[in-house]
Protein backbone atom coordinates (compact mmCIF):
# COMPACT_ATOMS: atom_id res chain seq x y z
CA UNK A 1 0.00 0.00 0.00
CA UNK A 2 1.28 3.48 -0.87
CA UNK A 3 2.31 5.79 1.95
CA UNK A 4 -0.38 8.36 1.10
CA UNK A 5 -3.14 5.78 1.09
CA UNK A 6 -1.92 4.37 4.35
CA UNK A 7 -2.00 7.79 5.92
CA UNK A 8 -5.56 8.43 4.74
CA UNK A 9 -6.62 5.04 6.09
CA UNK A 10 -5.00 5.79 9.43
CA UNK A 11 -6.83 9.09 9.62
CA UNK A 12 -10.15 7.43 8.87
CA UNK A 13 -9.52 4.85 11.55
CA UNK A 14 -8.67 7.57 14.06
CA UNK A 15 -11.89 9.39 13.24
CA UNK A 16 -13.92 6.22 13.61
CA UNK A 17 -12.32 5.59 16.99
CA UNK A 18 -13.10 9.12 18.16
CA UNK A 19 -16.71 8.85 17.04
CA UNK A 20 -16.98 5.32 18.45
CA UNK A 21 -15.60 6.60 21.75
CA UNK A 22 -18.34 9.19 21.87
CA UNK A 23 -20.95 6.46 21.66
CA UNK A 24 -19.38 4.41 24.42
CA UNK A 25 -20.80 6.34 27.38
CA UNK A 26 -24.29 5.72 26.02
CA UNK A 27 -23.95 2.01 26.56
CA UNK A 28 -22.29 2.42 29.93
CA UNK A 29 -24.67 4.78 31.71
CA UNK A 30 -27.92 3.49 30.27
CA UNK A 31 -28.44 1.15 33.20
CA UNK A 32 -27.70 3.61 36.04
CA UNK A 33 -29.69 2.37 39.02
CA UNK A 34 -30.99 5.21 41.11
CA UNK A 35 -31.60 7.80 38.40
CA UNK A 36 -35.06 7.56 36.93
CA UNK A 37 -35.42 9.07 33.46
CA UNK A 38 -38.73 10.86 33.46
CA UNK A 39 -40.28 12.25 30.30
CA UNK A 40 -42.71 15.12 30.13
CA UNK A 41 -44.03 17.70 27.70
CA UNK A 42 -43.56 21.06 29.37
CA UNK A 43 -46.38 22.76 27.48
CA UNK A 44 -49.16 22.14 29.96
CA UNK A 45 -49.31 24.73 32.72
CA UNK A 46 -49.70 24.43 35.69
CA UNK A 47 -48.71 20.75 35.48
CA UNK A 48 -45.61 21.38 33.44
CA UNK A 49 -44.09 24.43 31.82
CA UNK A 50 -40.71 26.03 31.25
CA UNK A 51 -39.69 28.28 34.14
CA UNK A 52 -37.67 31.49 34.03
CA UNK A 53 -34.42 29.52 33.96
CA UNK A 54 -35.53 27.60 30.90
CA UNK A 55 -36.06 24.37 32.94
CA UNK A 56 -39.18 22.16 33.06
CA UNK A 57 -41.14 23.02 36.19
CA UNK A 58 -44.70 22.68 37.51
CA UNK A 59 -46.93 20.48 39.67
CA UNK A 60 -45.98 17.20 37.99
CA UNK A 61 -42.26 17.92 38.23
CA UNK A 62 -42.63 18.74 41.93
CA UNK A 63 -44.66 15.56 42.52
CA UNK A 64 -42.22 13.20 40.87
CA UNK A 65 -39.27 14.83 42.64
CA UNK A 66 -41.06 14.53 45.97
CA UNK A 67 -41.74 10.85 45.25
CA UNK A 68 -38.09 10.39 44.31
CA UNK A 69 -37.07 11.96 47.57
CA UNK A 70 -39.13 9.65 49.77
CA UNK A 71 -38.29 6.59 47.67
CA UNK A 72 -34.60 7.35 47.29
CA UNK A 73 -34.16 7.92 43.57
CA UNK A 74 -32.98 10.88 41.54
CA UNK A 75 -35.12 12.24 38.76
CA UNK A 76 -33.79 13.27 35.37
CA UNK A 77 -36.38 15.16 33.35
CA UNK A 78 -36.51 15.04 29.55
CA UNK A 79 -38.84 17.43 27.80
CA UNK A 80 -40.27 16.11 24.54
CA UNK A 81 -43.34 16.11 22.33
CA UNK A 82 -46.42 14.75 24.06
CA UNK A 83 -47.19 12.25 21.37
CA UNK A 84 -43.68 10.73 21.59
CA UNK A 85 -43.85 10.04 25.32
CA UNK A 86 -45.57 6.66 25.25
CA UNK A 87 -43.35 5.41 22.44
CA UNK A 88 -40.21 6.54 24.29
CA UNK A 89 -41.33 4.54 27.33
CA UNK A 90 -41.85 1.50 25.18
CA UNK A 91 -38.38 1.72 23.60
CA UNK A 92 -36.83 2.14 27.05
CA UNK A 93 -35.32 5.58 26.57
CA UNK A 94 -37.58 6.76 29.39
CA UNK A 95 -38.34 4.98 32.67
CA UNK A 96 -41.46 6.97 33.54
CA UNK A 97 -43.75 9.65 32.15
CA UNK A 98 -45.50 12.36 34.14
CA UNK A 99 -47.31 14.78 31.86
CA UNK A 100 -50.86 15.31 33.03
CA UNK A 101 -51.42 12.08 31.18
CA UNK A 102 -54.89 10.62 31.24
CA UNK A 103 -55.32 6.91 31.84
CA UNK A 104 -56.95 5.49 28.70
CA UNK A 105 -57.60 1.91 27.67
CA UNK A 106 -55.57 2.42 24.55
CA UNK A 107 -52.50 3.69 26.41
CA UNK A 108 -52.88 0.84 28.92
CA UNK A 109 -52.03 -1.54 26.09
CA UNK A 110 -48.51 -0.12 25.84
CA UNK A 111 -47.74 1.19 29.36
CA UNK A 112 -48.63 0.58 33.00
CA UNK A 113 -50.19 3.38 35.03
CA UNK A 114 -49.70 4.29 38.68
CA UNK A 115 -52.56 5.19 41.00
CA UNK A 116 -54.31 8.33 39.84
CA UNK A 117 -53.17 11.65 41.33
CA UNK A 118 -55.56 14.14 39.72
CA UNK A 119 -59.01 14.31 38.16
CA UNK A 120 -59.68 16.59 35.21
CA UNK A 121 -62.18 17.36 32.45
CA UNK A 122 -61.86 18.70 28.92
CA UNK A 123 -62.76 22.33 28.26
CA UNK A 124 -63.51 24.40 25.20
CA UNK A 125 -61.65 27.68 24.78
CA UNK A 126 -63.24 30.14 22.35
CA UNK A 127 -63.01 33.80 21.38
CA UNK A 128 -65.28 36.01 23.49
CA UNK A 129 -67.31 37.16 20.53
CA UNK A 130 -68.29 33.57 19.70
CA UNK A 131 -69.65 32.84 23.17
CA UNK A 132 -73.28 32.86 22.03
CA UNK A 133 -72.66 30.55 19.14
CA UNK A 134 -70.57 27.88 20.79
CA UNK A 135 -71.90 26.60 24.09
CA UNK A 136 -71.10 22.91 24.11
CA UNK A 137 -68.84 20.40 22.41
CA UNK A 138 -71.52 19.40 19.90
CA UNK A 139 -71.58 22.98 18.59
CA UNK A 140 -68.10 22.39 17.22
CA UNK A 141 -69.43 20.06 14.53
CA UNK A 142 -68.28 21.33 11.15
CA UNK A 143 -66.03 23.98 12.73
CA UNK A 144 -62.26 24.37 12.89
CA UNK A 145 -60.90 22.99 16.14
CA UNK A 146 -57.34 23.12 17.42
CA UNK A 147 -55.96 20.51 19.82
CA UNK A 148 -52.64 19.30 21.11
CA UNK A 149 -51.58 16.33 19.04
CA UNK A 150 -52.17 12.91 20.57
CA UNK A 151 -54.06 14.13 23.64
CA UNK A 152 -57.49 13.13 24.85
CA UNK A 153 -58.76 16.46 23.50
CA UNK A 154 -57.56 15.32 20.08
CA UNK A 155 -59.47 12.03 20.42
CA UNK A 156 -62.60 13.80 21.64
CA UNK A 157 -62.72 16.11 18.60
CA UNK A 158 -61.70 13.75 15.84
CA UNK A 159 -64.73 12.38 14.01
CA UNK A 160 -64.63 8.60 13.89
CA UNK A 161 -66.53 5.42 14.54
CA UNK A 162 -66.87 5.71 18.28
CA UNK A 163 -67.22 9.48 18.48
CA UNK A 164 -70.87 10.24 19.06
CA UNK A 165 -70.44 13.97 19.74
CA UNK A 166 -68.33 15.23 16.84
CA UNK A 167 -69.91 13.31 13.99
CA UNK A 168 -69.63 15.80 11.13
CA UNK A 169 -66.88 14.52 8.84
CA UNK A 170 -66.19 18.08 7.68
CA UNK A 171 -64.98 19.16 11.09
CA UNK A 172 -61.38 20.31 10.73
CA UNK A 173 -59.04 19.29 13.51
CA UNK A 174 -55.70 21.10 13.52
CA UNK A 175 -53.16 19.27 15.64
CA UNK A 176 -50.44 21.33 17.29
CA UNK A 177 -47.36 20.14 19.13
CA UNK A 178 -48.11 22.64 21.87
CA UNK A 179 -51.28 23.82 23.50
CA UNK A 180 -50.03 27.40 23.37
CA UNK A 181 -49.66 27.26 19.60
CA UNK A 182 -53.29 26.23 19.42
CA UNK A 183 -54.20 29.20 21.64
CA UNK A 184 -52.14 31.64 19.54
CA UNK A 185 -53.90 30.31 16.43
CA UNK A 186 -57.29 30.81 18.11
CA UNK A 187 -56.32 34.37 18.99
CA UNK A 188 -55.24 34.96 15.39
CA UNK A 189 -58.59 33.71 14.11
CA UNK A 190 -57.18 30.58 12.45
CA UNK A 191 -59.52 28.23 14.32
CA UNK A 192 -62.85 28.53 16.14
CA UNK A 193 -62.03 26.66 19.34
CA UNK A 194 -59.32 24.88 21.30
CA UNK A 195 -60.22 21.74 23.24
CA UNK A 196 -57.85 21.04 26.09
CA UNK A 197 -57.78 19.91 29.74
CA UNK A 198 -59.36 22.23 32.29
CA UNK A 199 -56.35 23.52 34.23
CA UNK A 200 -54.24 24.52 31.23
CA UNK A 201 -57.41 25.95 29.64
CA UNK A 202 -57.96 28.14 32.69
CA UNK A 203 -54.34 29.14 32.64
CA UNK A 204 -54.45 30.06 28.95
CA UNK A 205 -57.66 32.05 29.36
CA UNK A 206 -56.31 33.92 32.39
CA UNK A 207 -53.35 34.94 30.26
CA UNK A 208 -55.61 36.09 27.43
CA UNK A 209 -58.48 37.47 29.46
CA UNK A 210 -59.20 40.25 26.95
CA UNK A 211 -59.92 37.98 24.05
CA UNK A 212 -60.70 34.43 25.18
CA UNK A 213 -63.24 32.69 27.32
CA UNK A 214 -63.86 29.19 28.59
CA UNK A 215 -66.73 26.79 28.15
CA UNK A 216 -67.26 23.66 30.17
CA UNK A 217 -69.15 20.80 28.67
CA UNK A 218 -70.00 17.93 30.95
CA UNK A 219 -67.66 15.51 29.24
CA UNK A 220 -66.66 12.58 31.39
CA UNK A 221 -63.84 13.09 33.86
CA UNK A 222 -60.31 11.89 33.26
CA UNK A 223 -57.74 10.55 35.70
CA UNK A 224 -54.09 11.62 35.49
CA UNK A 225 -51.47 9.04 36.41
CA UNK A 226 -47.77 8.35 36.06
CA UNK A 227 -46.85 5.87 33.35
CA UNK A 228 -44.03 3.32 33.43
CA UNK A 229 -42.84 0.67 31.03
CA UNK A 230 -45.16 -2.30 30.77
CA UNK A 231 -44.09 -4.87 33.33
CA UNK A 232 -41.80 -2.57 35.34
CA UNK A 233 -43.57 -3.44 38.58
CA UNK A 234 -40.57 -2.52 40.70
CA UNK A 235 -40.67 1.13 39.67
CA UNK A 236 -44.46 1.18 39.65
CA UNK A 237 -44.60 -0.04 43.24
CA UNK A 238 -42.07 2.54 44.31
CA UNK A 239 -44.07 5.30 42.64
CA UNK A 240 -47.36 4.19 44.17
CA UNK A 241 -45.75 3.85 47.58
CA UNK A 242 -44.12 7.28 47.26
CA UNK A 243 -47.39 8.83 46.09
CA UNK A 244 -49.19 7.40 49.13
CA UNK A 245 -46.45 8.68 51.43
CA UNK A 246 -46.48 12.25 50.11
CA UNK A 247 -50.27 12.28 50.26
CA UNK A 248 -50.13 11.18 53.87
CA UNK A 249 -47.46 13.57 55.05
CA UNK A 250 -49.18 16.60 53.50
CA UNK A 251 -46.57 17.28 50.80
CA UNK A 252 -49.07 16.52 48.05
CA UNK A 253 -51.67 19.00 49.32
CA UNK A 254 -48.99 21.62 49.81
CA UNK A 255 -47.96 21.21 46.17
CA UNK A 256 -51.58 21.41 45.01
CA UNK A 257 -51.85 24.72 46.87
CA UNK A 258 -48.57 26.01 45.55
CA UNK A 259 -48.89 25.05 41.92
CA UNK A 260 -52.57 24.68 41.16
CA UNK A 261 -54.62 26.83 43.54
CA UNK A 262 -52.16 29.69 43.91
CA UNK A 263 -51.56 29.75 40.24
CA UNK A 264 -52.70 33.34 39.98
CA UNK A 265 -51.65 34.61 36.60
CA UNK A 266 -51.38 38.34 36.15
CA UNK A 267 -54.26 39.84 34.28
CA UNK A 268 -53.30 41.01 30.85
CA UNK A 269 -53.98 44.60 30.05
CA UNK A 270 -53.35 46.38 26.78
CA UNK A 271 -49.74 47.52 26.79
CA UNK A 272 -48.02 50.15 24.67
CA UNK A 273 -45.26 48.96 22.31
CA UNK A 274 -42.36 49.63 24.68
CA UNK A 275 -44.15 48.29 27.74
CA UNK A 276 -44.91 45.18 25.73
CA UNK A 277 -41.29 44.92 24.58
CA UNK A 278 -40.23 45.05 28.20
CA UNK A 279 -42.84 42.44 29.14
CA UNK A 280 -41.76 40.00 26.43
CA UNK A 281 -37.99 40.28 26.82
CA UNK A 282 -37.29 41.58 30.32
CA UNK A 283 -40.13 40.83 32.74
CA UNK A 284 -40.45 37.22 31.64
CA UNK A 285 -36.69 36.77 31.29
CA UNK A 286 -36.95 36.35 27.53
CA UNK A 287 -33.61 37.93 26.81
CA UNK A 288 -31.84 35.49 29.12
CA UNK A 289 -33.46 32.53 27.40
CA UNK A 290 -32.39 33.97 24.05
CA UNK A 291 -28.82 34.55 25.19
CA UNK A 292 -28.57 31.00 26.49
CA UNK A 293 -30.08 29.75 23.24
CA UNK A 294 -27.65 31.81 21.20
CA UNK A 295 -24.78 30.23 23.14
CA UNK A 296 -26.14 26.77 22.32
CA UNK A 297 -26.57 27.65 18.63
CA UNK A 298 -23.00 28.94 18.42
CA UNK A 299 -21.60 26.03 20.41
CA UNK A 300 -23.27 23.37 18.27
CA UNK A 301 -22.36 25.20 15.04
CA UNK A 302 -18.70 25.60 15.97
CA UNK A 303 -18.24 21.98 17.08
CA UNK A 304 -20.15 20.61 14.10
CA UNK A 305 -18.22 22.95 11.79
CA UNK A 306 -14.87 21.71 13.07
CA UNK A 307 -15.97 18.09 12.80
CA UNK A 308 -17.33 18.78 9.32
CA UNK A 309 -14.09 20.32 8.08
CA UNK A 310 -11.90 17.51 9.47
CA UNK A 311 -14.17 14.75 8.17
CA UNK A 312 -14.71 16.61 4.91
CA UNK A 313 -10.98 16.98 4.35
CA UNK A 314 -10.47 13.26 4.87
CA UNK A 315 -13.33 12.46 2.50
CA UNK A 316 -11.90 14.83 -0.13
CA UNK A 317 -8.53 13.09 0.07
CA UNK A 318 -10.26 9.72 -0.21
CA UNK A 319 -12.10 10.87 -3.31
CA UNK A 320 -8.96 12.36 -4.82
CA UNK A 321 -7.27 8.96 -4.86
CA UNK A 322 -9.51 8.39 -7.87
CA UNK A 323 -8.12 11.38 -9.78
CA UNK A 324 -4.60 10.31 -8.98
CA UNK A 325 -5.00 6.66 -9.95
CA UNK A 326 -7.31 7.51 -12.88
CA UNK A 327 -9.67 4.73 -11.77
CA UNK A 328 -12.11 4.16 -8.93
CA UNK A 329 -10.44 3.06 -5.69
CA UNK A 330 -11.92 1.51 -2.56
CA UNK A 331 -11.42 4.79 -0.70
CA UNK A 332 -13.02 6.92 -3.38
CA UNK A 333 -15.95 4.52 -3.51
CA UNK A 334 -16.51 4.71 0.24
CA UNK A 335 -16.31 8.51 0.16
CA UNK A 336 -18.66 8.59 -2.83
CA UNK A 337 -21.29 6.49 -1.06
CA UNK A 338 -21.03 8.61 2.10
CA UNK A 339 -21.49 11.85 0.20
CA UNK A 340 -24.28 10.37 -1.87
CA UNK A 341 -26.29 9.19 1.13
CA UNK A 342 -25.78 12.30 3.23
CA UNK A 343 -26.64 14.68 0.41
CA UNK A 344 -29.62 12.58 -0.58
CA UNK A 345 -31.42 12.69 2.78
CA UNK A 346 -32.79 15.67 4.75
CA UNK A 347 -30.70 16.85 7.70
CA UNK A 348 -33.82 16.79 9.86
CA UNK A 349 -34.23 13.06 9.27
CA UNK A 350 -30.52 12.49 9.90
CA UNK A 351 -30.80 14.35 13.19
CA UNK A 352 -33.82 12.32 14.31
CA UNK A 353 -32.09 9.05 13.39
CA UNK A 354 -28.93 10.07 15.24
CA UNK A 355 -30.83 11.12 18.35
CA UNK A 356 -33.64 8.58 18.58
CA UNK A 357 -32.17 5.50 16.95
CA UNK A 358 -28.44 5.71 17.62
CA UNK A 359 -28.38 7.69 20.85
CA UNK A 360 -31.72 6.33 22.11
CA UNK A 361 -32.94 9.80 23.10
CA UNK A 362 -29.94 10.63 25.25
CA UNK A 363 -27.07 13.13 24.87
CA UNK A 364 -29.04 15.35 22.54
CA UNK A 365 -26.31 17.96 22.11
CA UNK A 366 -23.68 15.38 21.23
CA UNK A 367 -26.10 13.75 18.80
CA UNK A 368 -26.78 17.11 17.17
CA UNK A 369 -23.07 17.95 16.83
CA UNK A 370 -22.32 14.57 15.27
CA UNK A 371 -25.31 14.71 12.99
CA UNK A 372 -24.57 18.20 11.69
CA UNK A 373 -20.83 17.51 11.50
CA UNK A 374 -21.39 14.36 9.47
CA UNK A 375 -23.86 16.20 7.26
CA UNK A 376 -21.61 19.19 6.72
CA UNK A 377 -18.62 16.95 5.90
CA UNK A 378 -20.32 15.74 2.73
CA UNK A 379 -20.59 19.27 1.38
CA UNK A 380 -17.19 20.36 2.70
CA UNK A 381 -15.59 17.35 0.99
CA UNK A 382 -16.88 18.42 -2.40
CA UNK A 383 -15.77 22.01 -1.79
CA UNK A 384 -12.27 20.95 -0.82
CA UNK A 385 -11.99 18.51 -3.69
CA UNK A 386 -13.07 21.16 -6.19
CA UNK A 387 -10.62 23.62 -4.63
CA UNK A 388 -7.74 21.18 -4.98
CA UNK A 389 -8.66 20.24 -8.54
CA UNK A 390 -8.81 23.93 -9.46
CA UNK A 391 -5.06 24.25 -8.84
CA UNK A 392 -3.26 24.02 -12.19
CA UNK A 393 -1.90 20.53 -12.96
CA UNK A 394 1.44 22.15 -13.78
CA UNK A 395 1.87 22.78 -10.05
CA UNK A 396 1.87 19.07 -9.31
CA UNK A 397 4.21 18.31 -12.18
CA UNK A 398 6.51 21.12 -11.06
CA UNK A 399 6.54 19.82 -7.50
CA UNK A 400 7.22 16.25 -8.54
CA UNK A 401 10.04 17.27 -10.89
CA UNK A 402 11.67 19.15 -8.03
CA UNK A 403 11.91 15.80 -6.30
CA UNK A 404 8.97 16.19 -3.88
CA UNK A 405 6.81 13.13 -3.25
CA UNK A 406 3.09 13.27 -4.03
CA UNK A 407 2.31 13.97 -0.36
CA UNK A 408 4.94 16.69 -0.07
CA UNK A 409 3.77 18.43 -3.22
CA UNK A 410 0.23 18.31 -1.87
CA UNK A 411 1.29 19.71 1.45
CA UNK A 412 3.69 22.45 0.38
CA UNK A 413 2.52 23.47 -3.07
CA UNK A 414 -1.05 22.44 -3.83
CA UNK A 415 -2.78 22.91 -0.45
CA UNK A 416 -1.68 26.50 0.20
CA UNK A 417 -3.15 27.46 -3.17
CA UNK A 418 -6.23 25.28 -2.77
CA UNK A 419 -7.13 26.92 0.53
CA UNK A 420 -7.71 30.22 -1.27
CA UNK A 421 -10.13 28.52 -3.62
CA UNK A 422 -11.88 26.72 -0.83
CA UNK A 423 -12.42 29.49 1.72
CA UNK A 424 -15.43 31.20 0.06
CA UNK A 425 -17.29 27.92 -0.44
CA UNK A 426 -16.38 26.76 3.05
CA UNK A 427 -17.66 30.03 4.46
CA UNK A 428 -20.95 29.52 2.69
CA UNK A 429 -21.20 26.05 4.13
CA UNK A 430 -20.62 27.37 7.66
CA UNK A 431 -23.33 29.99 7.19
CA UNK A 432 -25.75 27.31 6.02
CA UNK A 433 -24.75 25.17 8.98
CA UNK A 434 -25.57 27.87 11.55
CA UNK A 435 -29.03 28.32 10.09
CA UNK A 436 -29.63 24.60 9.76
CA UNK A 437 -29.02 24.04 13.44
CA UNK A 438 -32.34 25.80 14.05
CA UNK A 439 -34.03 22.39 13.84
CA UNK A 440 -32.38 21.07 17.02
CA UNK A 441 -35.48 22.06 18.96
CA UNK A 442 -36.95 18.81 17.66
CA UNK A 443 -34.59 16.84 19.84
CA UNK A 444 -35.34 18.96 22.91
CA UNK A 445 -32.31 21.24 22.68
CA UNK A 446 -33.00 24.85 23.58
CA UNK A 447 -31.15 26.77 20.89
CA UNK A 448 -31.91 30.29 19.71
CA UNK A 449 -34.96 29.25 17.67
CA UNK A 450 -36.38 27.11 20.46
CA UNK A 451 -35.78 29.95 22.94
CA UNK A 452 -37.93 32.17 20.73
CA UNK A 453 -40.51 29.42 20.67
CA UNK A 454 -40.53 29.26 24.47
CA UNK A 455 -41.06 33.00 24.66
CA UNK A 456 -44.07 32.60 22.38
CA UNK A 457 -45.39 29.93 24.76
CA UNK A 458 -44.87 32.10 27.80
CA UNK A 459 -46.22 35.37 26.43
CA UNK A 460 -48.79 34.15 23.88
CA UNK A 461 -47.25 36.60 21.45
CA UNK A 462 -45.64 35.48 18.24
CA UNK A 463 -44.55 38.67 16.53
CA UNK A 464 -41.90 40.13 18.83
CA UNK A 465 -40.09 36.94 19.86
CA UNK A 466 -39.90 35.54 16.34
CA UNK A 467 -38.74 38.81 14.77
CA UNK A 468 -36.13 39.13 17.53
CA UNK A 469 -34.85 35.62 16.80
CA UNK A 470 -34.61 36.43 13.09
CA UNK A 471 -32.66 39.61 13.82
CA UNK A 472 -30.18 37.80 16.06
CA UNK A 473 -29.52 35.14 13.38
CA UNK A 474 -29.13 37.90 10.81
CA UNK A 475 -26.54 39.72 12.91
CA UNK A 476 -24.68 36.49 13.57
CA UNK A 477 -24.52 35.69 9.84
CA UNK A 478 -23.51 39.29 9.03
CA UNK A 479 -20.55 38.99 11.40
CA UNK A 480 -19.54 35.70 9.77
CA UNK A 481 -19.82 37.17 6.27
CA UNK A 482 -17.70 40.11 7.27
CA UNK A 483 -15.03 37.92 8.90
CA UNK A 484 -14.98 35.78 5.78
CA UNK A 485 -14.45 38.77 3.53
CA UNK A 486 -11.52 39.88 5.68
CA UNK A 487 -9.89 36.44 5.57
CA UNK A 488 -10.39 36.21 1.83
CA UNK A 489 -8.87 39.63 1.25
CA UNK A 490 -5.81 38.71 3.32
CA UNK A 491 -5.30 35.48 1.42
CA UNK A 492 -5.54 37.26 -1.92
CA UNK A 493 -3.00 39.92 -1.00
CA UNK A 494 -0.18 38.05 -2.69
CA UNK A 495 -2.17 37.48 -5.90
CA UNK A 496 -1.14 39.44 -8.95
CA UNK A 497 -4.45 39.47 -10.77
N1 LIG B 1 -54.70 14.76 29.65
C1 LIG B 1 -54.49 14.84 28.26
C2 LIG B 1 -54.02 13.49 27.74
O1 LIG B 1 -53.56 12.70 28.47
C3 LIG B 1 -53.53 15.91 27.83
C4 LIG B 1 -52.19 15.85 28.44
C5 LIG B 1 -51.22 16.80 27.82
N2 LIG B 1 -50.05 16.89 28.63
C6 LIG B 1 -48.96 17.60 28.30
N3 LIG B 1 -47.99 17.60 29.15
N4 LIG B 1 -48.89 18.24 27.20
O2 LIG B 1 -54.10 13.21 26.58
CSV table of N, CA, C and O and ligand atoms in Angstrom, one decimal, residues 40-44 48 60 82 85 98-103 107 122 148 150-153 197 222 224, ligand 1:
chain,number,residue,atom,x,y,z
A,40,UNK,N,-41.5,14.3,30.0
A,40,UNK,CA,-42.7,15.1,30.1
A,40,UNK,C,-42.8,16.0,28.9
A,40,UNK,O,-42.0,15.9,28.0
A,41,UNK,N,-43.9,16.8,28.8
A,41,UNK,CA,-44.0,17.7,27.7
A,41,UNK,C,-44.4,19.0,28.4
A,41,UNK,O,-45.5,19.2,28.8
A,42,UNK,N,-43.4,19.9,28.5
A,42,UNK,CA,-43.6,21.1,29.4
A,42,UNK,C,-44.3,22.2,28.7
A,42,UNK,O,-43.9,23.3,28.5
A,43,UNK,N,-45.5,21.8,28.2
A,43,UNK,CA,-46.4,22.8,27.5
A,43,UNK,C,-47.8,22.7,28.1
A,43,UNK,O,-48.8,22.8,27.3
A,44,UNK,N,-47.9,22.5,29.4
A,44,UNK,CA,-49.2,22.1,30.0
A,44,UNK,C,-49.3,22.8,31.3
A,44,UNK,O,-49.3,22.1,32.3
A,48,UNK,N,-47.0,21.3,33.9
A,48,UNK,CA,-45.6,21.4,33.4
A,48,UNK,C,-45.5,22.5,32.5
A,48,UNK,O,-46.3,22.7,31.6
A,60,UNK,N,-46.4,18.6,38.2
A,60,UNK,CA,-46.0,17.2,38.0
A,60,UNK,C,-44.5,17.0,38.3
A,60,UNK,O,-44.1,16.0,38.9
A,82,UNK,N,-45.5,15.6,23.3
A,82,UNK,CA,-46.4,14.8,24.1
A,82,UNK,C,-46.6,13.4,23.4
A,82,UNK,O,-46.6,12.4,24.0
A,85,UNK,N,-44.2,10.5,24.0
A,85,UNK,CA,-43.9,10.0,25.3
A,85,UNK,C,-44.1,8.5,25.5
A,85,UNK,O,-43.2,7.8,26.0
A,98,UNK,N,-44.5,11.6,33.4
A,98,UNK,CA,-45.5,12.4,34.1
A,98,UNK,C,-45.8,13.6,33.3
A,98,UNK,O,-44.9,14.4,33.1
A,99,UNK,N,-47.0,13.7,32.8
A,99,UNK,CA,-47.3,14.8,31.9
A,99,UNK,C,-48.8,15.1,31.9
A,99,UNK,O,-49.4,15.3,30.8
A,100,UNK,N,-49.4,15.1,33.0
A,100,UNK,CA,-50.9,15.3,33.0
A,100,UNK,C,-51.5,14.3,32.1
A,100,UNK,O,-52.5,14.6,31.5
A,101,UNK,N,-51.0,13.1,32.1
A,101,UNK,CA,-51.4,12.1,31.2
A,101,UNK,C,-52.6,11.3,31.7
A,101,UNK,O,-52.6,10.8,32.8
A,102,UNK,N,-53.7,11.3,30.9
A,102,UNK,CA,-54.9,10.6,31.2
A,102,UNK,C,-54.7,9.1,31.0
A,102,UNK,O,-54.1,8.7,30.1
A,103,UNK,N,-55.3,8.4,32.0
A,103,UNK,CA,-55.3,6.9,31.8
A,103,UNK,C,-56.4,6.6,30.8
A,103,UNK,O,-57.5,6.9,30.9
A,107,UNK,N,-53.9,3.5,25.9
A,107,UNK,CA,-52.5,3.7,26.4
A,107,UNK,C,-52.1,2.5,27.3
A,107,UNK,O,-51.0,2.1,27.4
A,122,UNK,N,-62.2,17.9,30.1
A,122,UNK,CA,-61.9,18.7,28.9
A,122,UNK,C,-62.7,20.0,28.9
A,122,UNK,O,-63.8,20.0,29.3
A,148,UNK,N,-54.0,19.7,21.0
A,148,UNK,CA,-52.6,19.3,21.1
A,148,UNK,C,-52.6,17.9,20.6
A,148,UNK,O,-53.4,17.0,21.1
A,150,UNK,N,-52.3,14.2,19.8
A,150,UNK,CA,-52.2,12.9,20.6
A,150,UNK,C,-52.8,13.0,21.9
A,150,UNK,O,-52.6,12.0,22.7
A,151,UNK,N,-53.5,14.1,22.3
A,151,UNK,CA,-54.1,14.1,23.6
A,151,UNK,C,-55.5,13.6,23.6
A,151,UNK,O,-56.1,13.4,22.5
A,152,UNK,N,-56.1,13.6,24.8
A,152,UNK,CA,-57.5,13.1,24.9
A,152,UNK,C,-58.4,14.2,24.2
A,152,UNK,O,-59.5,13.8,23.7
A,153,UNK,N,-58.0,15.4,24.2
A,153,UNK,CA,-58.8,16.5,23.5
A,153,UNK,C,-58.8,16.2,22.0
A,153,UNK,O,-59.8,16.3,21.3
A,197,UNK,N,-57.4,20.2,28.3
A,197,UNK,CA,-57.8,19.9,29.7
A,197,UNK,C,-58.1,21.2,30.5
A,197,UNK,O,-57.5,22.3,30.2
A,222,UNK,N,-61.5,12.7,33.6
A,222,UNK,CA,-60.3,11.9,33.3
A,222,UNK,C,-59.4,11.8,34.5
A,222,UNK,O,-59.4,12.7,35.3
A,224,UNK,N,-55.5,11.5,35.8
A,224,UNK,CA,-54.1,11.6,35.5
A,224,UNK,C,-53.3,10.6,36.3
A,224,UNK,O,-53.6,10.4,37.5
B,1,LIG,N1,-54.7,14.8,29.6
B,1,LIG,C1,-54.5,14.8,28.3
B,1,LIG,C2,-54.0,13.5,27.7
B,1,LIG,O1,-53.6,12.7,28.5
B,1,LIG,C3,-53.5,15.9,27.8
B,1,LIG,C4,-52.2,15.9,28.4
B,1,LIG,C5,-51.2,16.8,27.8
B,1,LIG,N2,-50.0,16.9,28.6
B,1,LIG,C6,-49.0,17.6,28.3
B,1,LIG,N3,-48.0,17.6,29.1
B,1,LIG,N4,-48.9,18.2,27.2
B,1,LIG,O2,-54.1,13.2,26.6
